[in-house]
């Protein structure tokens, strides 16, 4: 579950020049200009999870967060019908610049993702244009995932897609990243998270970025203390958006009312 540099030293999050090296537009062009098969499957899983939760709960508008938003708007779109506030929390300056440029009127490529969500009635029934709702409720906040500790219990629904395993090669930092995400959610909050399985790292433009080699059991273990009634599901799609990983995993469930101690075997 580790990745090491050629010198044998484990690459950690702080070792990576996120502001200087991450090519946001190259990453966007490769991953999100079109709706990939894997993302379509993820959207189906998450729209059903959130749609069923809020249909049963019947609650008023809530606050949502997408942790490590990058240049990906579709996690925020999955929360859009039920939120009067969505925070896109992101570290990289170039990613923040892109997100800021999308708030007033996001680009047309995201319409494919919204159309996929609208196969669920909850999304079709949104009483305003999604761009108008997005502009009213979404705000961008630059920050480090590890600093979310100060926001414990702040948000009522949350997403984290391809973040904890894609920011470090350290298993400890991977687990801490998942913990920070879960702890920023209020008790009972529905959540969704996606992970690259057994990723060996990835390119954003010319630069290569580290990843933590995690599988289904690793993701399950990272969530077990903080989540209830949750599932970790490998995607059925055999499509791959790039080389160097074995597939994608989607986790969804609810924040526990309190953390639990997991016995060590």
mmCIF file with all atom_site columns, C-alpha atoms in Angstrom, residues 121-234:
data_model
loop_
_atom_site.group_PDB
_atom_site.id
_atom_site.type_symbol
_atom_site.label_atom_id
_atom_site.label_alt_id
_atom_site.label_comp_id
_atom_site.label_asym_id
_atom_site.label_entity_id
_atom_site.label_seq_id
_atom_site.pdbx_PDB_ins_code
_atom_site.Cartn_x
_atom_site.Cartn_y
_atom_site.Cartn_z
_atom_site.occupancy
_atom_site.B_iso_or_equiv
_atom_site.pdbx_formal_charge
_atom_site.auth_seq_id
_atom_site.auth_comp_id
_atom_site.auth_asym_id
_atom_site.auth_atom_id
_atom_site.pdbx_PDB_model_num
ATOM 1   C CA . UNK A 1 121 ? -36.633 12.247 -10.504 1.00 0.00 ? 121 UNK A CA 1
ATOM 2   C CA . UNK A 1 122 ? -35.084 14.271 -7.682  1.00 0.00 ? 122 UNK A CA 1
ATOM 3   C CA . UNK A 1 123 ? -32.736 15.927 -10.173 1.00 0.00 ? 123 UNK A CA 1
ATOM 4   C CA . UNK A 1 124 ? -35.328 16.364 -12.930 1.00 0.00 ? 124 UNK A CA 1
ATOM 5   C CA . UNK A 1 125 ? -37.587 18.069 -10.403 1.00 0.00 ? 125 UNK A CA 1
ATOM 6   C CA . UNK A 1 126 ? -35.111 20.840 -9.539  1.00 0.00 ? 126 UNK A CA 1
ATOM 7   C CA . UNK A 1 127 ? -37.283 23.952 -9.768  1.00 0.00 ? 127 UNK A CA 1
ATOM 8   C CA . UNK A 1 128 ? -34.566 26.231 -11.178 1.00 0.00 ? 128 UNK A CA 1
ATOM 9   C CA . UNK A 1 129 ? -31.968 25.989 -13.918 1.00 0.00 ? 129 UNK A CA 1
ATOM 10  C CA . UNK A 1 130 ? -29.000 24.031 -12.517 1.00 0.00 ? 130 UNK A CA 1
ATOM 11  C CA . UNK A 1 131 ? -26.559 26.778 -13.543 1.00 0.00 ? 131 UNK A CA 1
ATOM 12  C CA . UNK A 1 132 ? -28.612 29.354 -11.666 1.00 0.00 ? 132 UNK A CA 1
ATOM 13  C CA . UNK A 1 133 ? -28.760 27.142 -8.574  1.00 0.00 ? 133 UNK A CA 1
ATOM 14  C CA . UNK A 1 134 ? -25.032 26.405 -8.839  1.00 0.00 ? 134 UNK A CA 1
ATOM 15  C CA . UNK A 1 135 ? -24.249 30.129 -9.013  1.00 0.00 ? 135 UNK A CA 1
ATOM 16  C CA . UNK A 1 136 ? -26.379 30.854 -5.940  1.00 0.00 ? 136 UNK A CA 1
ATOM 17  C CA . UNK A 1 137 ? -25.163 28.101 -3.638  1.00 0.00 ? 137 UNK A CA 1
ATOM 18  C CA . UNK A 1 138 ? -21.573 27.214 -4.596  1.00 0.00 ? 138 UNK A CA 1
ATOM 19  C CA . UNK A 1 139 ? -18.531 28.881 -3.067  1.00 0.00 ? 139 UNK A CA 1
ATOM 20  C CA . UNK A 1 140 ? -14.874 28.005 -3.486  1.00 0.00 ? 140 UNK A CA 1
ATOM 21  C CA . UNK A 1 141 ? -12.560 27.790 -0.486  1.00 0.00 ? 141 UNK A CA 1
ATOM 22  C CA . UNK A 1 142 ? -8.834  27.240 -0.811  1.00 0.00 ? 142 UNK A CA 1
ATOM 23  C CA . UNK A 1 143 ? -7.440  25.028 1.910   1.00 0.00 ? 143 UNK A CA 1
ATOM 24  C CA . UNK A 1 144 ? -5.508  21.935 2.883   1.00 0.00 ? 144 UNK A CA 1
ATOM 25  C CA . UNK A 1 145 ? -7.480  18.741 3.499   1.00 0.00 ? 145 UNK A CA 1
ATOM 26  C CA . UNK A 1 146 ? -5.565  18.154 6.723   1.00 0.00 ? 146 UNK A CA 1
ATOM 27  C CA . UNK A 1 147 ? -6.789  21.527 8.033   1.00 0.00 ? 147 UNK A CA 1
ATOM 28  C CA . UNK A 1 148 ? -10.430 20.382 7.948   1.00 0.00 ? 148 UNK A CA 1
ATOM 29  C CA . UNK A 1 149 ? -9.971  19.412 11.586  1.00 0.00 ? 149 UNK A CA 1
ATOM 30  C CA . UNK A 1 150 ? -11.177 22.880 12.569  1.00 0.00 ? 150 UNK A CA 1
ATOM 31  C CA . UNK A 1 151 ? -14.518 22.244 10.827  1.00 0.00 ? 151 UNK A CA 1
ATOM 32  C CA . UNK A 1 152 ? -15.583 19.115 12.699  1.00 0.00 ? 152 UNK A CA 1
ATOM 33  C CA . UNK A 1 153 ? -19.304 18.350 12.193  1.00 0.00 ? 153 UNK A CA 1
ATOM 34  C CA . UNK A 1 154 ? -19.819 21.380 9.927   1.00 0.00 ? 154 UNK A CA 1
ATOM 35  C CA . UNK A 1 155 ? -21.530 19.901 6.823   1.00 0.00 ? 155 UNK A CA 1
ATOM 36  C CA . UNK A 1 156 ? -24.711 17.836 6.373   1.00 0.00 ? 156 UNK A CA 1
ATOM 37  C CA . UNK A 1 157 ? -23.762 16.047 3.146   1.00 0.00 ? 157 UNK A CA 1
ATOM 38  C CA . UNK A 1 158 ? -20.352 15.492 1.606   1.00 0.00 ? 158 UNK A CA 1
ATOM 39  C CA . UNK A 1 159 ? -18.322 14.057 -1.239  1.00 0.00 ? 159 UNK A CA 1
ATOM 40  C CA . UNK A 1 160 ? -14.629 13.312 -1.767  1.00 0.00 ? 160 UNK A CA 1
ATOM 41  C CA . UNK A 1 161 ? -13.664 11.941 -5.180  1.00 0.00 ? 161 UNK A CA 1
ATOM 42  C CA . UNK A 1 162 ? -10.171 10.680 -6.032  1.00 0.00 ? 162 UNK A CA 1
ATOM 43  C CA . UNK A 1 163 ? -8.430  12.660 -3.299  1.00 0.00 ? 163 UNK A CA 1
ATOM 44  C CA . UNK A 1 164 ? -7.146  10.722 -0.290  1.00 0.00 ? 164 UNK A CA 1
ATOM 45  C CA . UNK A 1 165 ? -5.310  8.135  -2.398  1.00 0.00 ? 165 UNK A CA 1
ATOM 46  C CA . UNK A 1 166 ? -4.196  10.639 -5.058  1.00 0.00 ? 166 UNK A CA 1
ATOM 47  C CA . UNK A 1 167 ? -2.370  13.208 -2.928  1.00 0.00 ? 167 UNK A CA 1
ATOM 48  C CA . UNK A 1 168 ? 0.281   11.057 -1.249  1.00 0.00 ? 168 UNK A CA 1
ATOM 49  C CA . UNK A 1 169 ? 2.048   7.709  -1.325  1.00 0.00 ? 169 UNK A CA 1
ATOM 50  C CA . UNK A 1 170 ? 1.788   7.409  2.467   1.00 0.00 ? 170 UNK A CA 1
ATOM 51  C CA . UNK A 1 171 ? -0.800  4.961  3.896   1.00 0.00 ? 171 UNK A CA 1
ATOM 52  C CA . UNK A 1 172 ? -0.895  7.037  7.076   1.00 0.00 ? 172 UNK A CA 1
ATOM 53  C CA . UNK A 1 173 ? -1.738  10.204 5.170   1.00 0.00 ? 173 UNK A CA 1
ATOM 54  C CA . UNK A 1 174 ? -4.331  8.336  3.116   1.00 0.00 ? 174 UNK A CA 1
ATOM 55  C CA . UNK A 1 175 ? -6.103  7.179  6.300   1.00 0.00 ? 175 UNK A CA 1
ATOM 56  C CA . UNK A 1 176 ? -5.818  10.646 7.860   1.00 0.00 ? 176 UNK A CA 1
ATOM 57  C CA . UNK A 1 177 ? -7.284  12.219 4.732   1.00 0.00 ? 177 UNK A CA 1
ATOM 58  C CA . UNK A 1 178 ? -10.331 9.956  4.921   1.00 0.00 ? 178 UNK A CA 1
ATOM 59  C CA . UNK A 1 179 ? -10.643 10.718 8.628   1.00 0.00 ? 179 UNK A CA 1
ATOM 60  C CA . UNK A 1 180 ? -10.549 14.489 8.074   1.00 0.00 ? 180 UNK A CA 1
ATOM 61  C CA . UNK A 1 181 ? -13.278 14.168 5.452   1.00 0.00 ? 181 UNK A CA 1
ATOM 62  C CA . UNK A 1 182 ? -15.523 12.076 7.659   1.00 0.00 ? 182 UNK A CA 1
ATOM 63  C CA . UNK A 1 183 ? -15.014 14.217 10.743  1.00 0.00 ? 183 UNK A CA 1
ATOM 64  C CA . UNK A 1 184 ? -16.103 17.388 8.928   1.00 0.00 ? 184 UNK A CA 1
ATOM 65  C CA . UNK A 1 185 ? -19.555 15.826 8.431   1.00 0.00 ? 185 UNK A CA 1
ATOM 66  C CA . UNK A 1 186 ? -22.406 16.108 10.919  1.00 0.00 ? 186 UNK A CA 1
ATOM 67  C CA . UNK A 1 187 ? -23.791 12.944 12.554  1.00 0.00 ? 187 UNK A CA 1
ATOM 68  C CA . UNK A 1 188 ? -26.118 11.161 10.157  1.00 0.00 ? 188 UNK A CA 1
ATOM 69  C CA . UNK A 1 189 ? -24.828 13.025 7.090   1.00 0.00 ? 189 UNK A CA 1
ATOM 70  C CA . UNK A 1 190 ? -24.916 10.995 3.859   1.00 0.00 ? 190 UNK A CA 1
ATOM 71  C CA . UNK A 1 191 ? -21.592 10.833 2.060   1.00 0.00 ? 191 UNK A CA 1
ATOM 72  C CA . UNK A 1 192 ? -20.024 9.486  -1.099  1.00 0.00 ? 192 UNK A CA 1
ATOM 73  C CA . UNK A 1 193 ? -16.360 8.969  -1.882  1.00 0.00 ? 193 UNK A CA 1
ATOM 74  C CA . UNK A 1 194 ? -14.502 7.503  -4.853  1.00 0.00 ? 194 UNK A CA 1
ATOM 75  C CA . UNK A 1 195 ? -11.022 6.033  -5.046  1.00 0.00 ? 195 UNK A CA 1
ATOM 76  C CA . UNK A 1 196 ? -8.590  4.811  -7.681  1.00 0.00 ? 196 UNK A CA 1
ATOM 77  C CA . UNK A 1 197 ? -7.817  1.188  -6.817  1.00 0.00 ? 197 UNK A CA 1
ATOM 78  C CA . UNK A 1 198 ? -4.135  0.232  -6.753  1.00 0.00 ? 198 UNK A CA 1
ATOM 79  C CA . UNK A 1 199 ? -3.060  3.448  -8.429  1.00 0.00 ? 199 UNK A CA 1
ATOM 80  C CA . UNK A 1 200 ? 0.622   3.808  -9.237  1.00 0.00 ? 200 UNK A CA 1
ATOM 81  C CA . UNK A 1 201 ? 0.397   7.586  -9.704  1.00 0.00 ? 201 UNK A CA 1
ATOM 82  C CA . UNK A 1 202 ? -0.765  9.819  -12.545 1.00 0.00 ? 202 UNK A CA 1
ATOM 83  C CA . UNK A 1 203 ? 0.106   12.724 -14.816 1.00 0.00 ? 203 UNK A CA 1
ATOM 84  C CA . UNK A 1 204 ? -1.449  16.191 -14.885 1.00 0.00 ? 204 UNK A CA 1
ATOM 85  C CA . UNK A 1 205 ? 0.227   17.658 -17.920 1.00 0.00 ? 205 UNK A CA 1
ATOM 86  C CA . UNK A 1 206 ? 3.960   17.005 -17.941 1.00 0.00 ? 206 UNK A CA 1
ATOM 87  C CA . UNK A 1 207 ? 4.292   16.298 -14.234 1.00 0.00 ? 207 UNK A CA 1
ATOM 88  C CA . UNK A 1 208 ? 3.798   12.997 -12.418 1.00 0.00 ? 208 UNK A CA 1
ATOM 89  C CA . UNK A 1 209 ? 1.957   12.895 -9.092  1.00 0.00 ? 209 UNK A CA 1
ATOM 90  C CA . UNK A 1 210 ? 2.048   10.273 -6.331  1.00 0.00 ? 210 UNK A CA 1
ATOM 91  C CA . UNK A 1 211 ? -0.683  7.884  -5.303  1.00 0.00 ? 211 UNK A CA 1
ATOM 92  C CA . UNK A 1 212 ? -1.234  5.463  -2.451  1.00 0.00 ? 212 UNK A CA 1
ATOM 93  C CA . UNK A 1 213 ? -1.798  1.868  -3.538  1.00 0.00 ? 213 UNK A CA 1
ATOM 94  C CA . UNK A 1 214 ? -5.115  1.016  -1.852  1.00 0.00 ? 214 UNK A CA 1
ATOM 95  C CA . UNK A 1 215 ? -7.700  -1.687 -2.421  1.00 0.00 ? 215 UNK A CA 1
ATOM 96  C CA . UNK A 1 216 ? -11.230 -2.405 -1.278  1.00 0.00 ? 216 UNK A CA 1
ATOM 97  C CA . UNK A 1 217 ? -10.183 -3.599 2.186   1.00 0.00 ? 217 UNK A CA 1
ATOM 98  C CA . UNK A 1 218 ? -8.037  -0.496 2.738   1.00 0.00 ? 218 UNK A CA 1
ATOM 99  C CA . UNK A 1 219 ? -10.900 1.838  1.875   1.00 0.00 ? 219 UNK A CA 1
ATOM 100 C CA . UNK A 1 220 ? -13.265 -0.141 4.120   1.00 0.00 ? 220 UNK A CA 1
ATOM 101 C CA . UNK A 1 221 ? -10.820 -0.002 7.029   1.00 0.00 ? 221 UNK A CA 1
ATOM 102 C CA . UNK A 1 222 ? -10.333 3.751  6.631   1.00 0.00 ? 222 UNK A CA 1
ATOM 103 C CA . UNK A 1 223 ? -14.087 4.369  6.902   1.00 0.00 ? 223 UNK A CA 1
ATOM 104 C CA . UNK A 1 224 ? -15.119 1.814  9.498   1.00 0.00 ? 224 UNK A CA 1
ATOM 105 C CA . UNK A 1 225 ? -14.634 4.005  12.580  1.00 0.00 ? 225 UNK A CA 1
ATOM 106 C CA . UNK A 1 226 ? -16.584 6.930  11.136  1.00 0.00 ? 226 UNK A CA 1
ATOM 107 C CA . UNK A 1 227 ? -19.309 5.529  8.883   1.00 0.00 ? 227 UNK A CA 1
ATOM 108 C CA . UNK A 1 228 ? -22.398 3.380  9.381   1.00 0.00 ? 228 UNK A CA 1
ATOM 109 C CA . UNK A 1 229 ? -24.445 1.335  6.928   1.00 0.00 ? 229 UNK A CA 1
ATOM 110 C CA . UNK A 1 230 ? -21.824 1.938  4.285   1.00 0.00 ? 230 UNK A CA 1
ATOM 111 C CA . UNK A 1 231 ? -20.710 0.010  1.224   1.00 0.00 ? 231 UNK A CA 1
ATOM 112 C CA . UNK A 1 232 ? -17.467 -0.058 -0.721  1.00 0.00 ? 232 UNK A CA 1
ATOM 113 C CA . UNK A 1 233 ? -18.197 -1.110 -4.285  1.00 0.00 ? 233 UNK A CA 1
ATOM 114 C CA . UNK A 1 234 ? -15.834 -1.824 -7.182  1.00 0.00 ? 234 UNK A CA 1
#
